[in-house]
PDB file of C-alpha atoms and ligand atoms in Angstrom:
ATOM      1  CA  MET A   1      53.357  -8.366  34.529  1.00 79.00           C
ATOM      2  CA  LYS A   2      50.053 -10.221  34.358  1.00 93.00           C
ATOM      3  CA  ARG A   3      47.083  -7.928  34.868  1.00 97.00           C
ATOM      4  CA  MET A   4      45.209  -8.446  38.135  1.00 97.00           C
ATOM      5  CA  ASP A   5      42.228 -10.785  37.820  1.00 98.00           C
ATOM      6  CA  GLN A   6      39.008  -8.738  37.128  1.00 98.00           C
ATOM      7  CA  ALA A   7      37.294 -10.675  39.916  1.00 98.00           C
ATOM      8  CA  VAL A   8      39.792  -9.233  42.478  1.00 98.00           C
ATOM      9  CA  ILE A   9      39.116  -5.780  41.275  1.00 98.00           C
ATOM     10  CA  ASP A  10      35.333  -6.207  41.280  1.00 98.00           C
ATOM     11  CA  LYS A  11      35.318  -7.795  44.733  1.00 98.00           C
ATOM     12  CA  THR A  12      37.184  -4.798  46.081  1.00 98.00           C
ATOM     13  CA  LEU A  13      34.651  -2.387  44.416  1.00 98.00           C
ATOM     14  CA  GLU A  14      31.855  -4.453  45.973  1.00 98.00           C
ATOM     15  CA  LEU A  15      33.502  -4.384  49.428  1.00 98.00           C
ATOM     16  CA  ILE A  16      33.625  -0.514  49.245  1.00 98.00           C
ATOM     17  CA  LYS A  17      30.095  -0.167  48.007  1.00 98.00           C
ATOM     18  CA  SER A  18      28.887  -2.592  50.699  1.00 98.00           C
ATOM     19  CA  GLN A  19      29.398   0.080  53.408  1.00 98.00           C
ATOM     20  CA  GLU A  20      26.793   2.408  51.820  1.00 98.00           C
ATOM     21  CA  LYS A  21      23.518   2.415  53.676  1.00 97.00           C
ATOM     22  CA  ALA A  22      20.424   2.201  51.430  1.00 95.00           C
ATOM     23  CA  GLY A  23      18.319   5.318  51.701  1.00 96.00           C
ATOM     24  CA  GLU A  24      21.053   7.285  53.249  1.00 98.00           C
ATOM     25  CA  GLY A  25      23.367   9.836  51.646  1.00 98.00           C
ATOM     26  CA  ASN A  26      22.846  11.044  48.035  1.00 98.00           C
ATOM     27  CA  GLU A  27      22.052   8.582  45.204  1.00 98.00           C
ATOM     28  CA  ARG A  28      23.612  10.724  42.554  1.00 98.00           C
ATOM     29  CA  VAL A  29      26.920  11.040  44.515  1.00 98.00           C
ATOM     30  CA  LYS A  30      26.900   7.266  45.085  1.00 98.00           C
ATOM     31  CA  GLU A  31      26.390   6.678  41.360  1.00 98.00           C
ATOM     32  CA  ILE A  32      29.139   9.000  40.211  1.00 98.00           C
ATOM     33  CA  ILE A  33      31.796   8.034  42.841  1.00 98.00           C
ATOM     34  CA  ASN A  34      31.228   4.345  42.360  1.00 98.00           C
ATOM     35  CA  ARG A  35      31.584   4.681  38.652  1.00 98.00           C
ATOM     36  CA  LEU A  36      34.738   6.830  38.939  1.00 98.00           C
ATOM     37  CA  LEU A  37      36.321   4.355  41.364  1.00 98.00           C
ATOM     38  CA  GLU A  38      35.526   1.470  38.981  1.00 98.00           C
ATOM     39  CA  ASP A  39      37.261   3.249  36.164  1.00 98.00           C
ATOM     40  CA  LEU A  40      40.137   4.310  38.376  1.00 98.00           C
ATOM     41  CA  PHE A  41      40.810   0.822  39.819  1.00 98.00           C
ATOM     42  CA  ASN A  42      40.700  -0.709  36.340  1.00 98.00           C
ATOM     43  CA  ALA A  43      43.170   1.920  35.156  1.00 98.00           C
ATOM     44  CA  MET A  44      45.430   1.237  38.147  1.00 98.00           C
ATOM     45  CA  ALA A  45      45.447  -2.453  37.132  1.00 98.00           C
ATOM     46  CA  ASP A  46      45.835  -1.829  33.375  1.00 98.00           C
ATOM     47  CA  LEU A  47      48.651   0.618  33.783  1.00 98.00           C
ATOM     48  CA  ASP A  48      50.207  -1.125  36.841  1.00 98.00           C
ATOM     49  CA  ILE A  49      50.159   2.006  38.840  1.00 98.00           C
ATOM     50  CA  THR A  50      52.451   1.682  41.844  1.00 98.00           C
ATOM     51  CA  SER A  51      52.067   2.778  45.450  1.00 98.00           C
ATOM     52  CA  GLU A  52      54.770   5.395  44.857  1.00 98.00           C
ATOM     53  CA  GLU A  53      52.966   6.805  41.905  1.00 98.00           C
ATOM     54  CA  MET A  54      49.606   6.885  43.760  1.00 98.00           C
ATOM     55  CA  TRP A  55      51.190   8.993  46.553  1.00 98.00           C
ATOM     56  CA  ILE A  56      52.720  11.380  44.030  1.00 98.00           C
ATOM     57  CA  ALA A  57      49.210  11.900  42.726  1.00 98.00           C
ATOM     58  CA  CYS A  58      47.846  12.452  46.320  1.00 98.00           C
ATOM     59  CA  ASP A  59      50.622  14.968  47.075  1.00 98.00           C
ATOM     60  CA  TRP A  60      50.077  16.792  43.711  1.00 98.00           C
ATOM     61  CA  LEU A  61      46.304  16.942  44.324  1.00 98.00           C
ATOM     62  CA  THR A  62      46.874  18.361  47.749  1.00 98.00           C
ATOM     63  CA  GLN A  63      49.254  20.999  46.530  1.00 98.00           C
ATOM     64  CA  ALA A  64      46.990  21.949  43.600  1.00 98.00           C
ATOM     65  CA  GLY A  65      44.182  22.714  46.035  1.00 98.00           C
ATOM     66  CA  LYS A  66      46.455  24.700  48.334  1.00 98.00           C
ATOM     67  CA  ASN A  67      47.388  26.731  45.221  1.00 98.00           C
ATOM     68  CA  ASN A  68      43.742  27.173  44.206  1.00 97.00           C
ATOM     69  CA  GLU A  69      44.686  25.805  40.774  1.00 98.00           C
ATOM     70  CA  TRP A  70      41.826  23.369  40.264  1.00 98.00           C
ATOM     71  CA  GLY A  71      39.888  25.758  37.970  1.00 98.00           C
ATOM     72  CA  LEU A  72      43.074  26.120  35.891  1.00 98.00           C
ATOM     73  CA  ILE A  73      43.639  22.363  35.828  1.00 98.00           C
ATOM     74  CA  PHE A  74      40.085  21.632  34.634  1.00 98.00           C
ATOM     75  CA  ALA A  75      40.699  24.131  31.835  1.00 98.00           C
ATOM     76  CA  GLY A  76      44.136  22.753  30.923  1.00 98.00           C
ATOM     77  CA  LEU A  77      43.092  19.114  30.954  1.00 98.00           C
ATOM     78  CA  GLY A  78      40.166  19.928  28.614  1.00 98.00           C
ATOM     79  CA  ILE A  79      37.544  18.987  31.197  1.00 98.00           C
ATOM     80  CA  GLU A  80      35.895  22.357  30.895  1.00 98.00           C
ATOM     81  CA  LYS A  81      36.083  22.111  27.093  1.00 98.00           C
ATOM     82  CA  PHE A  82      34.457  18.657  27.214  1.00 98.00           C
ATOM     83  CA  ILE A  83      31.402  19.917  29.100  1.00 98.00           C
ATOM     84  CA  ASP A  84      30.984  22.581  26.367  1.00 98.00           C
ATOM     85  CA  VAL A  85      31.263  19.851  23.674  1.00 98.00           C
ATOM     86  CA  LYS A  86      28.626  17.847  25.584  1.00 98.00           C
ATOM     87  CA  MET A  87      26.303  20.882  25.858  1.00 98.00           C
ATOM     88  CA  ASP A  88      26.862  21.636  22.137  1.00 98.00           C
ATOM     89  CA  TRP A  89      25.816  18.121  21.336  1.00 98.00           C
ATOM     90  CA  GLU A  90      22.705  18.424  23.576  1.00 98.00           C
ATOM     91  CA  ASP A  91      21.844  21.721  21.889  1.00 98.00           C
ATOM     92  CA  GLU A  92      22.121  20.031  18.445  1.00 97.00           C
ATOM     93  CA  GLN A  93      19.783  17.344  19.687  1.00 97.00           C
ATOM     94  CA  ALA A  94      17.347  20.017  20.744  1.00 97.00           C
ATOM     95  CA  GLY A  95      17.603  21.701  17.306  1.00 96.00           C
ATOM     96  CA  ILE A  96      19.191  24.879  18.641  1.00 96.00           C
ATOM     97  CA  GLU A  97      21.233  26.633  15.959  1.00 88.00           C
ATOM     98  CA  ASN A  98      22.320  30.079  14.821  1.00 88.00           C
ATOM     99  CA  LYS A  99      23.575  31.050  18.184  1.00 97.00           C
ATOM    100  CA  THR A 100      26.952  32.545  19.194  1.00 98.00           C
ATOM    101  CA  PRO A 101      29.013  29.535  20.246  1.00 98.00           C
ATOM    102  CA  ARG A 102      29.683  29.039  23.898  1.00 98.00           C
ATOM    103  CA  THR A 103      33.217  28.686  25.179  1.00 98.00           C
ATOM    104  CA  ILE A 104      34.673  28.109  28.600  1.00 98.00           C
ATOM    105  CA  GLU A 105      34.447  30.697  31.366  1.00 98.00           C
ATOM    106  CA  GLY A 106      37.830  29.786  32.916  1.00 98.00           C
ATOM    107  CA  PRO A 107      38.785  30.434  36.540  1.00 98.00           C
ATOM    108  CA  LEU A 108      39.245  34.171  36.514  1.00 98.00           C
ATOM    109  CA  TYR A 109      35.868  35.790  36.638  1.00 98.00           C
ATOM    110  CA  VAL A 110      34.850  38.082  39.488  1.00 98.00           C
ATOM    111  CA  ALA A 111      31.201  38.927  40.170  1.00 98.00           C
ATOM    112  CA  GLY A 112      29.849  42.397  40.755  1.00 98.00           C
ATOM    113  CA  SER A 113      31.732  44.504  38.201  1.00 98.00           C
ATOM    114  CA  PRO A 114      30.624  48.167  37.826  1.00 98.00           C
ATOM    115  CA  GLU A 115      27.572  48.524  35.665  1.00 98.00           C
ATOM    116  CA  SER A 116      26.814  51.182  33.003  1.00 98.00           C
ATOM    117  CA  HIS A 117      24.374  51.755  30.156  1.00 98.00           C
ATOM    118  CA  GLY A 118      25.360  51.397  26.460  1.00 98.00           C
ATOM    119  CA  TYR A 119      29.115  52.166  26.945  1.00 98.00           C
ATOM    120  CA  ALA A 120      31.889  51.427  29.384  1.00 98.00           C
ATOM    121  CA  GLU A 121      35.618  52.222  29.723  1.00 98.00           C
ATOM    122  CA  LEU A 122      37.348  49.063  31.129  1.00 98.00           C
ATOM    123  CA  GLU A 123      40.561  50.696  32.421  1.00 98.00           C
ATOM    124  CA  THR A 124      40.232  51.675  36.112  1.00 98.00           C
ATOM    125  CA  GLU A 125      43.955  52.485  35.697  1.00 98.00           C
ATOM    126  CA  VAL A 126      45.579  53.587  32.465  1.00 98.00           C
ATOM    127  CA  GLU A 127      47.493  50.797  30.768  1.00 98.00           C
ATOM    128  CA  GLU A 128      50.683  52.250  29.419  1.00 98.00           C
ATOM    129  CA  GLY A 129      51.853  51.303  25.974  1.00 97.00           C
ATOM    130  CA  ALA A 130      48.741  49.447  25.026  1.00 98.00           C
ATOM    131  CA  GLU A 131      46.950  49.504  21.650  1.00 98.00           C
ATOM    132  CA  ARG A 132      43.594  51.280  22.021  1.00 98.00           C
ATOM    133  CA  LEU A 133      40.561  49.063  21.360  1.00 98.00           C
ATOM    134  CA  TYR A 134      36.904  49.919  20.794  1.00 98.00           C
ATOM    135  CA  MET A 135      34.687  46.912  20.601  1.00 99.00           C
ATOM    136  CA  SER A 136      30.938  47.129  19.914  1.00 98.00           C
ATOM    137  CA  GLY A 137      27.994  45.148  18.666  1.00 98.00           C
ATOM    138  CA  TYR A 138      24.452  44.065  19.320  1.00 98.00           C
ATOM    139  CA  VAL A 139      22.748  41.475  21.455  1.00 98.00           C
ATOM    140  CA  ARG A 140      20.255  39.673  19.279  1.00 98.00           C
ATOM    141  CA  ASP A 141      17.489  37.039  19.808  1.00 98.00           C
ATOM    142  CA  GLU A 142      16.876  33.942  17.657  1.00 96.00           C
ATOM    143  CA  GLN A 143      15.153  36.032  14.896  1.00 96.00           C
ATOM    144  CA  GLY A 144      18.050  38.546  14.765  1.00 96.00           C
ATOM    145  CA  ASN A 145      16.064  41.264  16.594  1.00 98.00           C
ATOM    146  CA  PRO A 146      18.080  43.399  19.007  1.00 98.00           C
ATOM    147  CA  VAL A 147      17.686  42.861  22.712  1.00 98.00           C
ATOM    148  CA  PRO A 148      17.669  46.069  24.636  1.00 98.00           C
ATOM    149  CA  GLY A 149      18.501  45.843  28.373  1.00 98.00           C
ATOM    150  CA  ALA A 150      20.714  42.749  28.078  1.00 98.00           C
ATOM    151  CA  LYS A 151      23.732  42.667  30.347  1.00 99.00           C
ATOM    152  CA  VAL A 152      27.183  42.149  28.700  1.00 99.00           C
ATOM    153  CA  GLU A 153      29.776  41.417  31.324  1.00 99.00           C
ATOM    154  CA  VAL A 154      33.314  41.661  30.018  1.00 99.00           C
ATOM    155  CA  TRP A 155      36.660  40.884  31.565  1.00 99.00           C
ATOM    156  CA  HIS A 156      40.233  40.559  30.233  1.00 98.00           C
ATOM    157  CA  CYS A 157      43.894  40.699  31.475  1.00 98.00           C
ATOM    158  CA  ASN A 158      46.429  43.545  31.282  1.00 98.00           C
ATOM    159  CA  LEU A 159      49.562  43.678  29.283  1.00 98.00           C
ATOM    160  CA  LYS A 160      51.382  41.420  31.827  1.00 98.00           C
ATOM    161  CA  GLY A 161      48.707  38.722  31.203  1.00 98.00           C
ATOM    162  CA  LEU A 162      47.248  39.255  34.703  1.00 98.00           C
ATOM    163  CA  TYR A 163      43.632  39.672  35.846  1.00 98.00           C
ATOM    164  CA  SER A 164      42.561  42.113  38.492  1.00 98.00           C
ATOM    165  CA  TYR A 165      41.548  40.607  41.885  1.00 98.00           C
ATOM    166  CA  PHE A 166      43.842  37.587  41.224  1.00 97.00           C
ATOM    167  CA  ASP A 167      46.643  40.219  40.722  1.00 98.00           C
ATOM    168  CA  SER A 168      46.262  42.214  43.816  1.00 97.00           C
ATOM    169  CA  THR A 169      48.503  45.121  42.429  1.00 98.00           C
ATOM    170  CA  GLN A 170      45.550  46.134  40.123  1.00 98.00           C
ATOM    171  CA  PRO A 171      42.649  48.276  41.362  1.00 98.00           C
ATOM    172  CA  ASP A 172      39.336  46.507  42.105  1.00 98.00           C
ATOM    173  CA  PHE A 173      37.491  45.583  38.915  1.00 98.00           C
ATOM    174  CA  ASN A 174      40.183  46.823  36.580  1.00 98.00           C
ATOM    175  CA  LEU A 175      39.362  45.566  33.091  1.00 99.00           C
ATOM    176  CA  ARG A 176      35.951  44.202  34.355  1.00 99.00           C
ATOM    177  CA  ARG A 177      32.685  45.876  33.538  1.00 99.00           C
ATOM    178  CA  ALA A 178      28.999  45.184  32.965  1.00 99.00           C
ATOM    179  CA  ILE A 179      27.331  47.004  30.060  1.00 99.00           C
ATOM    180  CA  ILE A 180      23.558  47.096  29.642  1.00 99.00           C
ATOM    181  CA  THR A 181      22.573  47.282  25.977  1.00 99.00           C
ATOM    182  CA  ASP A 182      20.864  50.456  24.861  1.00 98.00           C
ATOM    183  CA  ALA A 183      17.413  50.866  23.317  1.00 98.00           C
ATOM    184  CA  ASN A 184      18.883  49.462  19.983  1.00 98.00           C
ATOM    185  CA  GLY A 185      20.419  46.495  21.688  1.00 98.00           C
ATOM    186  CA  LYS A 186      23.876  47.879  21.330  1.00 98.00           C
ATOM    187  CA  TYR A 187      26.907  47.704  23.623  1.00 99.00           C
ATOM    188  CA  GLU A 188      30.276  49.404  23.204  1.00 98.00           C
ATOM    189  CA  PHE A 189      33.453  49.633  25.337  1.00 99.00           C
ATOM    190  CA  LYS A 190      36.794  51.279  25.243  1.00 98.00           C
ATOM    191  CA  SER A 191      39.820  49.241  26.315  1.00 99.00           C
ATOM    192  CA  PHE A 192      43.005  47.976  24.781  1.00 98.00           C
ATOM    193  CA  LEU A 193      44.118  44.760  23.064  1.00 98.00           C
ATOM    194  CA  PRO A 194      45.086  42.315  25.765  1.00 98.00           C
ATOM    195  CA  VAL A 195      47.897  39.771  25.572  1.00 98.00           C
ATOM    196  CA  GLY A 196      47.903  36.026  26.170  1.00 98.00           C
ATOM    197  CA  TYR A 197      47.936  34.301  29.588  1.00 96.00           C
ATOM    198  CA  SER A 198      50.347  31.806  30.999  1.00 97.00           C
ATOM    199  CA  CYS A 199      49.897  29.524  34.029  1.00 98.00           C
ATOM    200  CA  PRO A 200      51.726  30.467  37.190  1.00 97.00           C
ATOM    201  CA  PRO A 201      55.353  29.299  36.624  1.00 97.00           C
ATOM    202  CA  ASN A 202      56.221  26.166  38.584  1.00 96.00           C
ATOM    203  CA  GLY A 203      52.669  25.842  39.923  1.00 98.00           C
ATOM    204  CA  SER A 204      50.729  22.594  39.870  1.00 98.00           C
ATOM    205  CA  THR A 205      49.203  23.219  36.494  1.00 98.00           C
ATOM    206  CA  ASP A 206      52.557  24.308  34.918  1.00 98.00           C
ATOM    207  CA  THR A 207      54.245  21.193  36.358  1.00 98.00           C
ATOM    208  CA  LEU A 208      51.592  18.946  34.950  1.00 98.00           C
ATOM    209  CA  MET A 209      51.744  20.598  31.544  1.00 98.00           C
ATOM    210  CA  SER A 210      55.512  20.146  31.435  1.00 98.00           C
ATOM    211  CA  LEU A 211      55.167  16.468  32.294  1.00 98.00           C
ATOM    212  CA  LEU A 212      52.655  16.164  29.443  1.00 98.00           C
ATOM    213  CA  GLY A 213      55.038  17.851  26.969  1.00 98.00           C
ATOM    214  CA  ARG A 214      52.633  20.718  26.738  1.00 98.00           C
ATOM    215  CA  HIS A 215      52.654  24.469  27.241  1.00 98.00           C
ATOM    216  CA  GLY A 216      50.417  26.317  29.639  1.00 98.00           C
ATOM    217  CA  SER A 217      49.525  29.419  27.616  1.00 98.00           C
ATOM    218  CA  ARG A 218      46.490  30.984  26.084  1.00 98.00           C
ATOM    219  CA  PRO A 219      46.206  33.364  23.112  1.00 98.00           C
ATOM    220  CA  ALA A 220      44.967  36.916  23.734  1.00 98.00           C
ATOM    221  CA  HIS A 221      41.261  36.747  24.421  1.00 98.00           C
ATOM    222  CA  ILE A 222      38.305  38.702  26.021  1.00 99.00           C
ATOM    223  CA  HIS A 223      35.672  36.977  28.135  1.00 99.00           C
ATOM    224  CA  PHE A 224      31.925  37.640  28.177  1.00 99.00           C
ATOM    225  CA  PHE A 225      28.806  36.623  30.043  1.00 98.00           C
ATOM    226  CA  VAL A 226      25.633  37.811  28.215  1.00 98.00           C
ATOM    227  CA  THR A 227      22.384  37.621  30.163  1.00 98.00           C
ATOM    228  CA  ALA A 228      18.847  38.934  29.561  1.00 98.00           C
ATOM    229  CA  PRO A 229      15.438  37.939  31.091  1.00 97.00           C
ATOM    230  CA  ASP A 230      14.082  34.642  29.528  1.00 96.00           C
ATOM    231  CA  PHE A 231      17.288  34.135  27.613  1.00 98.00           C
ATOM    232  CA  ARG A 232      19.846  31.496  28.339  1.00 98.00           C
ATOM    233  CA  LYS A 233      23.033  32.884  29.783  1.00 98.00           C
ATOM    234  CA  LEU A 234      25.758  32.892  27.170  1.00 98.00           C
ATOM    235  CA  THR A 235      29.389  32.302  28.350  1.00 98.00           C
ATOM    236  CA  THR A 236      31.837  33.052  25.609  1.00 98.00           C
ATOM    237  CA  GLN A 237      35.110  34.681  24.609  1.00 98.00           C
ATOM    238  CA  ILE A 238      36.550  36.306  21.534  1.00 98.00           C
ATOM    239  CA  ASN A 239      40.153  35.841  20.443  1.00 98.00           C
ATOM    240  CA  ILE A 240      42.336  38.708  19.280  1.00 98.00           C
ATOM    241  CA  GLU A 241      43.031  37.824  15.554  1.00 98.00           C
ATOM    242  CA  GLY A 242      46.605  37.158  14.652  1.00 96.00           C
ATOM    243  CA  ASP A 243      47.960  35.714  17.983  1.00 98.00           C
ATOM    244  CA  PRO A 244      50.303  32.821  17.197  1.00 98.00           C
ATOM    245  CA  LEU A 245      48.552  30.720  19.808  1.00 98.00           C
ATOM    246  CA  THR A 246      45.031  31.329  18.424  1.00 98.00           C
ATOM    247  CA  TYR A 247      44.754  27.596  17.440  1.00 97.00           C
ATOM    248  CA  ASP A 248      47.091  26.348  20.166  1.00 98.00           C
ATOM    249  CA  ASP A 249      45.299  27.290  23.326  1.00 98.00           C
ATOM    250  CA  PHE A 250      46.136  25.202  26.385  1.00 98.00           C
ATOM    251  CA  ALA A 251      42.483  25.596  27.494  1.00 98.00           C
ATOM    252  CA  PHE A 252      40.967  24.616  24.114  1.00 98.00           C
ATOM    253  CA  ALA A 253      38.686  27.663  24.093  1.00 98.00           C
ATOM    254  CA  THR A 254      39.233  28.936  20.613  1.00 98.00           C
ATOM    255  CA  ARG A 255      36.536  28.522  18.031  1.00 98.00           C
ATOM    256  CA  PRO A 256      36.610  29.844  14.397  1.00 98.00           C
ATOM    257  CA  GLU A 257      33.362  31.778  14.912  1.00 98.00           C
ATOM    258  CA  LEU A 258      34.924  33.588  17.899  1.00 98.00           C
ATOM    259  CA  VAL A 259      37.867  35.134  16.052  1.00 98.00           C
ATOM    260  CA  PRO A 260      36.396  38.455  14.729  1.00 98.00           C
ATOM    261  CA  PRO A 261      38.501  40.650  12.384  1.00 98.00           C
ATOM    262  CA  VAL A 262      40.458  43.442  14.030  1.00 98.00           C
ATOM    263  CA  VAL A 263      40.286  46.570  11.862  1.00 98.00           C
ATOM    264  CA  ARG A 264      42.890  49.237  12.360  1.00 98.00           C
ATOM    265  CA  ILE A 265      41.467  52.736  12.221  1.00 98.00           C
ATOM    266  CA  SER A 266      43.937  55.640  11.612  1.00 98.00           C
ATOM    267  CA  ALA A 267      43.893  58.809  13.721  1.00 96.00           C
ATOM    268  CA  GLU A 268      42.364  60.674  10.714  1.00 95.00           C
ATOM    269  CA  ASP A 269      39.528  58.132  10.265  1.00 97.00           C
ATOM    270  CA  ALA A 270      39.079  57.918  14.011  1.00 98.00           C
ATOM    271  CA  ALA A 271      37.755  61.471  14.073  1.00 96.00           C
ATOM    272  CA  LYS A 272      34.976  60.446  11.664  1.00 94.00           C
ATOM    273  CA  GLU A 273      33.889  57.833  14.211  1.00 94.00           C
ATOM    274  CA  GLY A 274      34.003  60.383  17.013  1.00 95.00           C
ATOM    275  CA  LYS A 275      37.298  58.968  18.614  1.00 97.00           C
ATOM    276  CA  ASP A 276      40.259  61.002  19.506  1.00 96.00           C
ATOM    277  CA  GLU A 277      43.052  58.517  18.607  1.00 97.00           C
ATOM    278  CA  ALA A 278      43.918  55.702  16.283  1.00 98.00           C
ATOM    279  CA  PHE A 279      42.373  52.466  17.439  1.00 98.00           C
ATOM    280  CA  ALA A 280      41.738  48.725  16.780  1.00 98.00           C
ATOM    281  CA  LYS A 281      38.081  48.115  16.118  1.00 98.00           C
ATOM    282  CA  ILE A 282      36.229  44.876  16.737  1.00 98.00           C
ATOM    283  CA  GLU A 283      32.566  44.471  15.852  1.00 98.00           C
ATOM    284  CA  PHE A 284      30.879  41.386  17.335  1.00 98.00           C
ATOM    285  CA  ASP A 285      27.212  40.488  17.911  1.00 98.00           C
ATOM    286  CA  PHE A 286      25.971  38.098  20.556  1.00 98.00           C
ATOM    287  CA  ASN A 287      23.133  35.821  19.311  1.00 98.00           C
ATOM    288  CA  MET A 288      21.074  34.551  22.198  1.00 98.00           C
ATOM    289  CA  VAL A 289      18.636  31.726  22.619  1.00 98.00           C
ATOM    290  CA  LYS A 290      15.748  31.498  24.856  1.00 96.00           C
ATOM    291  CA  GLU A 291      16.053  29.360  28.080  1.00 94.00           C
ATOM    292  CA  LYS A 292      14.433  26.008  27.188  1.00 91.00           C
ATOM    293  CA  GLU A 293      13.722  22.918  29.267  1.00 91.00           C
ATOM    294  CA  ILE A 294      15.016  20.522  26.572  1.00 93.00           C
ATOM    295  CA  ALA A 295      18.465  22.176  26.365  1.00 95.00           C
ATOM    296  CA  PRO A 296      21.261  22.589  28.887  1.00 96.00           C
ATOM    297  CA  ALA A 297      21.040  25.565  31.228  1.00 96.00           C
ATOM    298  CA  GLY A 298      23.360  28.550  30.677  1.00 97.00           C
ATOM    299  CA  GLU A 299      24.085  28.993  34.447  1.00 97.00           C
ATOM    300  CA  ASN A 300      25.957  26.337  36.443  1.00 97.00           C
ATOM    301  CA  ASN A 301      26.186  28.125  39.817  1.00 97.00           C
ATOM    302  CA  ARG A 302      29.815  27.370  40.331  1.00 97.00           C
ATOM    303  CA  LYS A 303      31.462  29.209  43.202  1.00 96.00           C
ATOM    304  CA  ARG A 304      32.781  32.488  41.767  1.00 98.00           C
ATOM    305  CA  ALA A 305      35.098  35.119  43.275  1.00 97.00           C
ATOM    306  CA  SER A 306      33.568  38.450  44.518  1.00 97.00           C
ATOM    307  CA  LEU A 307      34.954  41.276  46.580  1.00 93.00           C
ATOM    308  CA  GLU A 308      32.891  40.139  49.584  1.00 84.00           C
ATOM    309  CA  ALA A 309      33.928  36.450  49.350  1.00 62.00           C
TER     310      ALA A 309
HETATM  311  C1  MBD B   1      42.562  32.341  31.551  1.00 85.20           C
HETATM  312  O1  MBD B   1      42.707  33.642  31.309  1.00 85.20           O
HETATM  313  C2  MBD B   1      41.510  31.714  31.060  1.00 85.20           C
HETATM  314  O2  MBD B   1      40.631  32.437  30.373  1.00 85.20           O
HETATM  315  C3  MBD B   1      41.415  30.319  31.232  1.00 85.20           C
HETATM  316  C4  MBD B   1      40.300  29.666  30.643  1.00 85.20           C
HETATM  317  C5  MBD B   1      42.304  29.552  31.883  1.00 85.20           C
HETATM  318  C6  MBD B   1      43.446  30.268  32.430  1.00 85.20           C
HETATM  319  C7  MBD B   1      43.485  31.624  32.238  1.00 85.20           C
HETATM  320 FE1   FE B   2      41.033  34.435  30.361  1.00 85.20          FE
END
């Protein structure tokens, strides 16, 4: 079929814009919405999108909201990845280097986890059958100096691939803690090696991924927010080395610098490190940069879950 005349599309866009009153509303919202409508209408013409297809989209969008899956869809469609790529590019323009790479937050953070100094144990309830993990490292500034008093917030899923709060069968803040670095800038925590995550079966994200011929799974990973006064908030994750999905993450969060080695320490050697059982050991430092006007901010003020909300 012949594509609609551009003039017909443009006239419709102008009609819609003509109802906006100058000086009213928000100029930034007007700019963004008008641009998105322009791109959308052109795509509808190019791809000959039908009325039936449009209403399938509307129904899917409605259901996705009811399911609270929009955060997951932003991750799965690579939108959250793209904003990281954009901010990386902006950092590069600003000459910012030698930092721990950012990677997406994802939709499963909960604010207000229990805080401790230097060390934390992440299990509020014991996870049966898990491989013990001790992870530690230093928070460092741009010169490599340790940053005492930095806050390392950490969260990961259990062996079912589920996160506390979103999985109401787990106790509050299970596998979620905030650790304040000690006088040497060091943090350490005791937990276990988590497993990967998969989107809720038959949910809106899962349905879309299937239609795209994709899977909706993530490799095993651990999330972090690192904050300290005057430093830019760092949002990142580490991957558990050896997961088959390490470089096949539906959320595109893996970065080679974020896959630290996992060292297996035997029960005998564990004693030398002051631990009472064999464990997997991960050492990982967080290299922070100062908050700067010329570079993107670390905080985005998205709405986040908390026990009160
Ligand atoms: C997760 O655990 C996650 O980290 C992301 C980004 C998306 C879905 C589930
Ligand atoms: Fe996650």
